[in-house]
PDB file of C-alpha atoms in Angstrom:
ATOM      1  CA  UNK Z   1      11.904  -3.262   9.888  1.00  0.00           C
ATOM      2  CA  UNK Z   2      12.523  -0.795   6.956  1.00  0.00           C
ATOM      3  CA  UNK Z   3       8.968   0.436   7.320  1.00  0.00           C
ATOM      4  CA  UNK Z   4       8.228   4.182   7.972  1.00  0.00           C
ATOM      5  CA  UNK Z   5       6.162   4.941  11.567  1.00  0.00           C
ATOM      6  CA  UNK Z   6       3.726   7.851  11.148  1.00  0.00           C
ATOM      7  CA  UNK Z   7       3.192  10.039  14.216  1.00  0.00           C
ATOM      8  CA  UNK Z   8       0.873  10.735  15.416  1.00  0.00           C
ATOM      9  CA  UNK Z   9      -1.215   7.385  15.454  1.00  0.00           C
ATOM     10  CA  UNK Z  10      -4.292   8.981  15.746  1.00  0.00           C
ATOM     11  CA  UNK Z  11      -5.317  12.897  15.221  1.00  0.00           C
ATOM     12  CA  UNK Z  12      -8.801  14.439  15.938  1.00  0.00           C
ATOM     13  CA  UNK Z  13      -9.272  17.932  14.785  1.00  0.00           C
ATOM     14  CA  UNK Z  14     -12.438  20.356  13.630  1.00  0.00           C
ATOM     15  CA  UNK Z  15     -13.302  20.992  10.090  1.00  0.00           C
ATOM     16  CA  UNK Z  16     -11.453  24.194   8.944  1.00  0.00           C
ATOM     17  CA  UNK Z  17      -8.311  23.546  10.838  1.00  0.00           C
ATOM     18  CA  UNK Z  18      -4.904  22.140   9.300  1.00  0.00           C
ATOM     19  CA  UNK Z  19      -4.096  18.328   9.826  1.00  0.00           C
ATOM     20  CA  UNK Z  20       0.085  17.428  10.013  1.00  0.00           C
ATOM     21  CA  UNK Z  21       1.240  13.716  10.007  1.00  0.00           C
ATOM     22  CA  UNK Z  22       4.649  12.955  10.223  1.00  0.00           C
ATOM     23  CA  UNK Z  23       6.755   9.766   8.852  1.00  0.00           C
ATOM     24  CA  UNK Z  24      10.311   8.614   9.566  1.00  0.00           C
ATOM     25  CA  UNK Z  25      12.041   6.148   7.434  1.00  0.00           C
ATOM     26  CA  UNK Z  26      15.212   3.943   8.356  1.00  0.00           C
ATOM     27  CA  UNK Z  27      17.282   3.626   4.896  1.00  0.00           C
ATOM     28  CA  UNK Z  28      17.985   5.638   1.665  1.00  0.00           C
ATOM     29  CA  UNK Z  29      14.953   5.945  -0.547  1.00  0.00           C
ATOM     30  CA  UNK Z  30      14.297   6.738  -4.065  1.00  0.00           C
ATOM     31  CA  UNK Z  31      11.018   8.274  -3.290  1.00  0.00           C
ATOM     32  CA  UNK Z  32       8.522   8.709  -0.674  1.00  0.00           C
ATOM     33  CA  UNK Z  33       4.742   8.680  -1.109  1.00  0.00           C
ATOM     34  CA  UNK Z  34       1.646   9.047   0.782  1.00  0.00           C
ATOM     35  CA  UNK Z  35      -2.002   7.180   0.661  1.00  0.00           C
ATOM     36  CA  UNK Z  36      -5.190   7.415   2.000  1.00  0.00           C
ATOM     37  CA  UNK Z  37      -7.328   4.730   3.085  1.00  0.00           C
ATOM     38  CA  UNK Z  38     -11.138   4.837   3.766  1.00  0.00           C
ATOM     39  CA  UNK Z  39     -12.479   1.983   6.540  1.00  0.00           C
ATOM     40  CA  UNK Z  40     -10.246  -0.956   5.318  1.00  0.00           C
ATOM     41  CA  UNK Z  41     -10.615  -0.360   1.527  1.00  0.00           C
ATOM     42  CA  UNK Z  42      -8.142   0.147  -1.011  1.00  0.00           C
ATOM     43  CA  UNK Z  43      -5.524   2.480  -0.976  1.00  0.00           C
ATOM     44  CA  UNK Z  44      -5.817   5.801  -3.005  1.00  0.00           C
ATOM     45  CA  UNK Z  45      -2.239   7.570  -3.803  1.00  0.00           C
ATOM     46  CA  UNK Z  46      -1.993  10.929  -2.950  1.00  0.00           C
ATOM     47  CA  UNK Z  47       1.388  12.353  -3.546  1.00  0.00           C
ATOM     48  CA  UNK Z  48       4.998  11.270  -4.495  1.00  0.00           C
ATOM     49  CA  UNK Z  49       7.982  12.992  -3.537  1.00  0.00           C
ATOM     50  CA  UNK Z  50      11.388  12.110  -4.941  1.00  0.00           C
ATOM     51  CA  UNK Z  51      14.631  11.978  -2.854  1.00  0.00           C
ATOM     52  CA  UNK Z  52      16.095  15.345  -4.810  1.00  0.00           C
ATOM     53  CA  UNK Z  53      12.714  17.063  -3.989  1.00  0.00           C
ATOM     54  CA  UNK Z  54      12.255  19.188  -0.674  1.00  0.00           C
ATOM     55  CA  UNK Z  55       8.394  20.447  -1.286  1.00  0.00           C
ATOM     56  CA  UNK Z  56       5.661  19.424  -3.050  1.00  0.00           C
ATOM     57  CA  UNK Z  57       2.288  20.737  -3.452  1.00  0.00           C
ATOM     58  CA  UNK Z  58      -0.960  19.175  -4.559  1.00  0.00           C
ATOM     59  CA  UNK Z  59      -4.492  21.035  -3.856  1.00  0.00           C
ATOM     60  CA  UNK Z  60      -4.496  21.349  -0.141  1.00  0.00           C
ATOM     61  CA  UNK Z  61      -1.935  18.800   0.566  1.00  0.00           C
ATOM     62  CA  UNK Z  62       1.658  20.006   1.088  1.00  0.00           C
ATOM     63  CA  UNK Z  63       4.336  17.481   1.465  1.00  0.00           C
ATOM     64  CA  UNK Z  64       8.015  17.980   2.660  1.00  0.00           C
ATOM     65  CA  UNK Z  65      10.889  15.796   2.881  1.00  0.00           C
ATOM     66  CA  UNK Z  66      14.131  15.933   4.863  1.00  0.00           C
ATOM     67  CA  UNK Z  67      16.581  13.067   3.917  1.00  0.00           C
ATOM     68  CA  UNK Z  68      18.966  14.294   6.296  1.00  0.00           C
ATOM     69  CA  UNK Z  69      16.706  13.279   8.899  1.00  0.00           C
ATOM     70  CA  UNK Z  70      14.972  10.702   7.006  1.00  0.00           C
ATOM     71  CA  UNK Z  71      11.328  12.649   7.822  1.00  0.00           C
ATOM     72  CA  UNK Z  72       8.639  13.408   5.788  1.00  0.00           C
ATOM     73  CA  UNK Z  73       5.558  15.420   6.559  1.00  0.00           C
ATOM     74  CA  UNK Z  74       2.020  15.530   5.024  1.00  0.00           C
ATOM     75  CA  UNK Z  75      -0.331  19.029   5.681  1.00  0.00           C
ATOM     76  CA  UNK Z  76      -3.542  18.708   4.860  1.00  0.00           C
ATOM     77  CA  UNK Z  77      -4.907  22.379   4.961  1.00  0.00           C
ATOM     78  CA  UNK Z  78      -8.432  23.630   5.601  1.00  0.00           C
ATOM     79  CA  UNK Z  79      -9.649  20.206   6.751  1.00  0.00           C
ATOM     80  CA  UNK Z  80     -13.190  18.560   5.798  1.00  0.00           C
ATOM     81  CA  UNK Z  81     -15.243  15.827   7.144  1.00  0.00           C
ATOM     82  CA  UNK Z  82     -14.688  14.105   3.916  1.00  0.00           C
ATOM     83  CA  UNK Z  83     -10.835  13.937   4.797  1.00  0.00           C
ATOM     84  CA  UNK Z  84     -11.364  11.236   7.810  1.00  0.00           C
ATOM     85  CA  UNK Z  85      -9.061   8.512   6.651  1.00  0.00           C
ATOM     86  CA  UNK Z  86      -6.146   6.975   7.516  1.00  0.00           C
ATOM     87  CA  UNK Z  87      -2.884   7.941   5.900  1.00  0.00           C
ATOM     88  CA  UNK Z  88       0.089   6.090   5.351  1.00  0.00           C
ATOM     89  CA  UNK Z  89       3.292   6.963   4.147  1.00  0.00           C
ATOM     90  CA  UNK Z  90       5.438   4.524   1.941  1.00  0.00           C
ATOM     91  CA  UNK Z  91       9.131   4.390   0.838  1.00  0.00           C
ATOM     92  CA  UNK Z  92      10.784   3.196  -2.443  1.00  0.00           C
ATOM     93  CA  UNK Z  93      13.722   1.995  -0.719  1.00  0.00           C
ATOM     94  CA  UNK Z  94      17.210   2.852  -2.992  1.00  0.00           C
ATOM     95  CA  UNK Z  95      18.166  -1.104  -3.518  1.00  0.00           C
ATOM     96  CA  UNK Z  96      17.984  -3.095  -6.501  1.00  0.00           C
ATOM     97  CA  UNK Z  97      16.532  -6.186  -4.544  1.00  0.00           C
ATOM     98  CA  UNK Z  98      13.667  -4.728  -3.776  1.00  0.00           C
ATOM     99  CA  UNK Z  99      12.800  -3.088  -6.845  1.00  0.00           C
ATOM    100  CA  UNK Z 100       9.212  -2.278  -6.987  1.00  0.00           C
ATOM    101  CA  UNK Z 101       8.453  -3.246  -3.346  1.00  0.00           C
ATOM    102  CA  UNK Z 102       6.904  -0.230  -1.326  1.00  0.00           C
ATOM    103  CA  UNK Z 103       7.322  -0.250   2.480  1.00  0.00           C
ATOM    104  CA  UNK Z 104       4.320   1.075   4.138  1.00  0.00           C
ATOM    105  CA  UNK Z 105       4.046   2.445   8.062  1.00  0.00           C
ATOM    106  CA  UNK Z 106       1.154   1.684  10.347  1.00  0.00           C
ATOM    107  CA  UNK Z 107      -0.527   4.835   9.460  1.00  0.00           C
ATOM    108  CA  UNK Z 108      -2.204   7.933  10.975  1.00  0.00           C
ATOM    109  CA  UNK Z 109      -5.698   7.979  11.731  1.00  0.00           C
ATOM    110  CA  UNK Z 110      -7.324  11.259  10.996  1.00  0.00           C
ATOM    111  CA  UNK Z 111     -10.979  12.162  11.982  1.00  0.00           C
ATOM    112  CA  UNK Z 112     -12.376  15.633  11.044  1.00  0.00           C
ATOM    113  CA  UNK Z 113     -15.384  16.911  12.907  1.00  0.00           C
ATOM    114  CA  UNK Z 114     -17.869  18.857  11.451  1.00  0.00           C
TER     115      UNK Z 114
ATOM    116  CA  UNK S   1     -11.789   3.363 -17.328  1.00  0.00           C
ATOM    117  CA  UNK S   2     -12.154   0.415 -14.847  1.00  0.00           C
ATOM    118  CA  UNK S   3      -9.817   0.507 -12.029  1.00  0.00           C
ATOM    119  CA  UNK S   4      -8.167  -2.676 -10.464  1.00  0.00           C
ATOM    120  CA  UNK S   5     -10.974  -5.152  -9.667  1.00  0.00           C
ATOM    121  CA  UNK S   6     -10.238  -7.940  -7.168  1.00  0.00           C
ATOM    122  CA  UNK S   7     -12.400 -10.926  -6.346  1.00  0.00           C
ATOM    123  CA  UNK S   8     -14.094 -11.941  -4.414  1.00  0.00           C
ATOM    124  CA  UNK S   9     -14.717  -9.000  -1.891  1.00  0.00           C
ATOM    125  CA  UNK S  10     -15.303 -11.346   1.068  1.00  0.00           C
ATOM    126  CA  UNK S  11     -14.251 -14.760   2.061  1.00  0.00           C
ATOM    127  CA  UNK S  12     -14.296 -16.974   5.031  1.00  0.00           C
ATOM    128  CA  UNK S  13     -12.524 -20.277   4.976  1.00  0.00           C
ATOM    129  CA  UNK S  14     -11.420 -22.569   7.715  1.00  0.00           C
ATOM    130  CA  UNK S  15      -7.823 -23.680   8.842  1.00  0.00           C
ATOM    131  CA  UNK S  16      -5.939 -26.003   6.866  1.00  0.00           C
ATOM    132  CA  UNK S  17      -8.190 -25.029   3.720  1.00  0.00           C
ATOM    133  CA  UNK S  18      -6.919 -23.312   0.202  1.00  0.00           C
ATOM    134  CA  UNK S  19      -7.821 -20.073  -1.117  1.00  0.00           C
ATOM    135  CA  UNK S  20      -7.379 -18.282  -4.434  1.00  0.00           C
ATOM    136  CA  UNK S  21      -7.833 -14.401  -4.711  1.00  0.00           C
ATOM    137  CA  UNK S  22      -7.848 -12.589  -8.164  1.00  0.00           C
ATOM    138  CA  UNK S  23      -7.038  -9.213  -9.689  1.00  0.00           C
ATOM    139  CA  UNK S  24      -7.308  -7.469 -12.653  1.00  0.00           C
ATOM    140  CA  UNK S  25      -5.134  -4.707 -13.394  1.00  0.00           C
ATOM    141  CA  UNK S  26      -5.882  -1.281 -14.741  1.00  0.00           C
ATOM    142  CA  UNK S  27      -5.845  -1.846 -18.755  1.00  0.00           C
ATOM    143  CA  UNK S  28      -2.253  -1.033 -19.816  1.00  0.00           C
ATOM    144  CA  UNK S  29      -0.550  -1.763 -16.384  1.00  0.00           C
ATOM    145  CA  UNK S  30       1.851  -4.596 -16.746  1.00  0.00           C
ATOM    146  CA  UNK S  31       2.824  -5.051 -13.475  1.00  0.00           C
ATOM    147  CA  UNK S  32       0.469  -6.459 -10.227  1.00  0.00           C
ATOM    148  CA  UNK S  33       1.584  -6.297  -6.698  1.00  0.00           C
ATOM    149  CA  UNK S  34       0.045  -8.118  -3.729  1.00  0.00           C
ATOM    150  CA  UNK S  35      -0.123  -6.944   0.080  1.00  0.00           C
ATOM    151  CA  UNK S  36      -1.265  -8.306   3.042  1.00  0.00           C
ATOM    152  CA  UNK S  37      -2.864  -5.684   5.516  1.00  0.00           C
ATOM    153  CA  UNK S  38      -3.660  -7.254   9.037  1.00  0.00           C
ATOM    154  CA  UNK S  39      -5.886  -4.951  10.965  1.00  0.00           C
ATOM    155  CA  UNK S  40      -4.256  -1.887  12.446  1.00  0.00           C
ATOM    156  CA  UNK S  41      -1.147  -2.440  10.179  1.00  0.00           C
ATOM    157  CA  UNK S  42       0.114  -1.233   7.235  1.00  0.00           C
ATOM    158  CA  UNK S  43       0.244  -2.947   4.018  1.00  0.00           C
ATOM    159  CA  UNK S  44       2.994  -5.657   4.004  1.00  0.00           C
ATOM    160  CA  UNK S  45       4.484  -6.468   0.313  1.00  0.00           C
ATOM    161  CA  UNK S  46       3.922 -10.348  -0.553  1.00  0.00           C
ATOM    162  CA  UNK S  47       4.693 -10.368  -4.734  1.00  0.00           C
ATOM    163  CA  UNK S  48       5.301  -8.224  -7.413  1.00  0.00           C
ATOM    164  CA  UNK S  49       4.947  -9.786 -11.053  1.00  0.00           C
ATOM    165  CA  UNK S  50       5.730  -7.645 -14.336  1.00  0.00           C
ATOM    166  CA  UNK S  51       5.257  -9.115 -17.643  1.00  0.00           C
ATOM    167  CA  UNK S  52       4.211 -12.592 -16.220  1.00  0.00           C
ATOM    168  CA  UNK S  53       7.451 -12.694 -14.270  1.00  0.00           C
ATOM    169  CA  UNK S  54       7.707 -12.753 -10.282  1.00  0.00           C
ATOM    170  CA  UNK S  55      10.059  -9.509  -9.918  1.00  0.00           C
ATOM    171  CA  UNK S  56       9.989  -9.580  -6.178  1.00  0.00           C
ATOM    172  CA  UNK S  57       8.791 -11.590  -3.080  1.00  0.00           C
ATOM    173  CA  UNK S  58       8.351 -10.498   0.428  1.00  0.00           C
ATOM    174  CA  UNK S  59       8.881 -12.253   3.739  1.00  0.00           C
ATOM    175  CA  UNK S  60       6.094 -14.859   3.492  1.00  0.00           C
ATOM    176  CA  UNK S  61       6.307 -18.486   3.398  1.00  0.00           C
ATOM    177  CA  UNK S  62       5.985 -20.898   0.888  1.00  0.00           C
ATOM    178  CA  UNK S  63       2.452 -21.335   1.474  1.00  0.00           C
ATOM    179  CA  UNK S  64       1.778 -18.382  -0.741  1.00  0.00           C
ATOM    180  CA  UNK S  65       2.545 -18.213  -4.367  1.00  0.00           C
ATOM    181  CA  UNK S  66       1.047 -16.202  -7.163  1.00  0.00           C
ATOM    182  CA  UNK S  67       1.262 -16.240 -10.958  1.00  0.00           C
ATOM    183  CA  UNK S  68       0.280 -13.589 -13.720  1.00  0.00           C
ATOM    184  CA  UNK S  69      -1.486 -14.546 -17.035  1.00  0.00           C
ATOM    185  CA  UNK S  70      -0.728 -13.232 -20.315  1.00  0.00           C
ATOM    186  CA  UNK S  71      -3.602 -10.521 -19.988  1.00  0.00           C
ATOM    187  CA  UNK S  72      -1.730  -9.332 -16.948  1.00  0.00           C
ATOM    188  CA  UNK S  73      -4.415 -10.498 -14.297  1.00  0.00           C
ATOM    189  CA  UNK S  74      -2.876 -12.370 -11.432  1.00  0.00           C
ATOM    190  CA  UNK S  75      -3.995 -14.954  -8.707  1.00  0.00           C
ATOM    191  CA  UNK S  76      -2.438 -15.066  -5.077  1.00  0.00           C
ATOM    192  CA  UNK S  77      -2.804 -18.435  -3.774  1.00  0.00           C
ATOM    193  CA  UNK S  78      -2.358 -19.589  -0.155  1.00  0.00           C
ATOM    194  CA  UNK S  79      -2.275 -22.873   0.853  1.00  0.00           C
ATOM    195  CA  UNK S  80      -2.894 -24.764   4.343  1.00  0.00           C
ATOM    196  CA  UNK S  81      -4.496 -21.735   5.799  1.00  0.00           C
ATOM    197  CA  UNK S  82      -3.571 -20.645   9.453  1.00  0.00           C
ATOM    198  CA  UNK S  83      -5.534 -17.926  11.831  1.00  0.00           C
ATOM    199  CA  UNK S  84      -2.634 -15.339  11.201  1.00  0.00           C
ATOM    200  CA  UNK S  85      -3.653 -15.129   7.541  1.00  0.00           C
ATOM    201  CA  UNK S  86      -6.766 -13.451   8.288  1.00  0.00           C
ATOM    202  CA  UNK S  87      -6.306 -10.055   6.755  1.00  0.00           C
ATOM    203  CA  UNK S  88      -7.133  -7.713   4.029  1.00  0.00           C
ATOM    204  CA  UNK S  89      -5.526  -8.723   0.732  1.00  0.00           C
ATOM    205  CA  UNK S  90      -4.514  -5.738  -1.577  1.00  0.00           C
ATOM    206  CA  UNK S  91      -3.864  -6.048  -5.244  1.00  0.00           C
ATOM    207  CA  UNK S  92      -1.985  -2.911  -6.922  1.00  0.00           C
ATOM    208  CA  UNK S  93      -1.148  -2.233 -10.535  1.00  0.00           C
ATOM    209  CA  UNK S  94       1.247   0.127 -12.359  1.00  0.00           C
ATOM    210  CA  UNK S  95       2.512   0.780 -15.898  1.00  0.00           C
ATOM    211  CA  UNK S  96       5.987  -0.341 -14.904  1.00  0.00           C
ATOM    212  CA  UNK S  97       8.324  -2.003 -12.175  1.00  0.00           C
ATOM    213  CA  UNK S  98      10.214  -0.036  -9.649  1.00  0.00           C
ATOM    214  CA  UNK S  99       8.813   2.231  -7.158  1.00  0.00           C
ATOM    215  CA  UNK S 100       6.312   4.181  -8.938  1.00  0.00           C
ATOM    216  CA  UNK S 101       2.568   5.110  -7.553  1.00  0.00           C
ATOM    217  CA  UNK S 102       0.242   1.960  -7.145  1.00  0.00           C
ATOM    218  CA  UNK S 103      -3.458   2.105  -8.113  1.00  0.00           C
ATOM    219  CA  UNK S 104      -4.896  -0.190  -5.303  1.00  0.00           C
ATOM    220  CA  UNK S 105      -7.984  -2.414  -5.695  1.00  0.00           C
ATOM    221  CA  UNK S 106     -10.761  -2.517  -2.874  1.00  0.00           C
ATOM    222  CA  UNK S 107      -9.164  -5.705  -1.369  1.00  0.00           C
ATOM    223  CA  UNK S 108     -10.526  -9.038  -0.296  1.00  0.00           C
ATOM    224  CA  UNK S 109     -11.106  -9.866   3.231  1.00  0.00           C
ATOM    225  CA  UNK S 110     -10.084 -13.056   4.050  1.00  0.00           C
ATOM    226  CA  UNK S 111     -11.408 -14.604   7.468  1.00  0.00           C
ATOM    227  CA  UNK S 112      -9.779 -17.822   8.343  1.00  0.00           C
ATOM    228  CA  UNK S 113     -11.933 -19.633  11.322  1.00  0.00           C
TER     229      UNK S 113
END
């Protein structure tokens, strides 16, 4: 499978703590994206990092990408109860036949306790 | 502006039946993709349509088909339903094709009994 794989599968923290989720993938990519999903509803795009970028920030989110290790991490700082959701990484694979297709991992279920 | 809209939100069918799911993309978006998400898994790519042409197909049987209309809305059809087709079906739109960020609808929850 060319899917990314998130780690850990589940993460439980207190409000105010930082949450770190990791993603590993198998093939060369054009970009890697992180999405959030609340309770089986639609996914919401959080951040996109291109293969030539190493780090990107958006509000309380920080994403890193290490193409040599084929891995990425998503850091959510000062977590809130409203951050409780499933987080997925998705890769845009560097191959013409897969144009437009994103490969999703199984996700990390984050629970933030008040 | 309206986001991606999908209908119906929930659907219950029995094995062997046929189902049609509908999706309206964000205004101005010409690309529509369909994903299947089984409980506990990440979304799996089914199809992508851009400018009314199929641009990509995932590893799904021929029972799955789709089309895109001149107004860029799309339908996903599944024939001869199996129990294993029970899943959340997600539609996503984007301006172009090619790995940019996707805007997802809330999905259609299909249950096959």
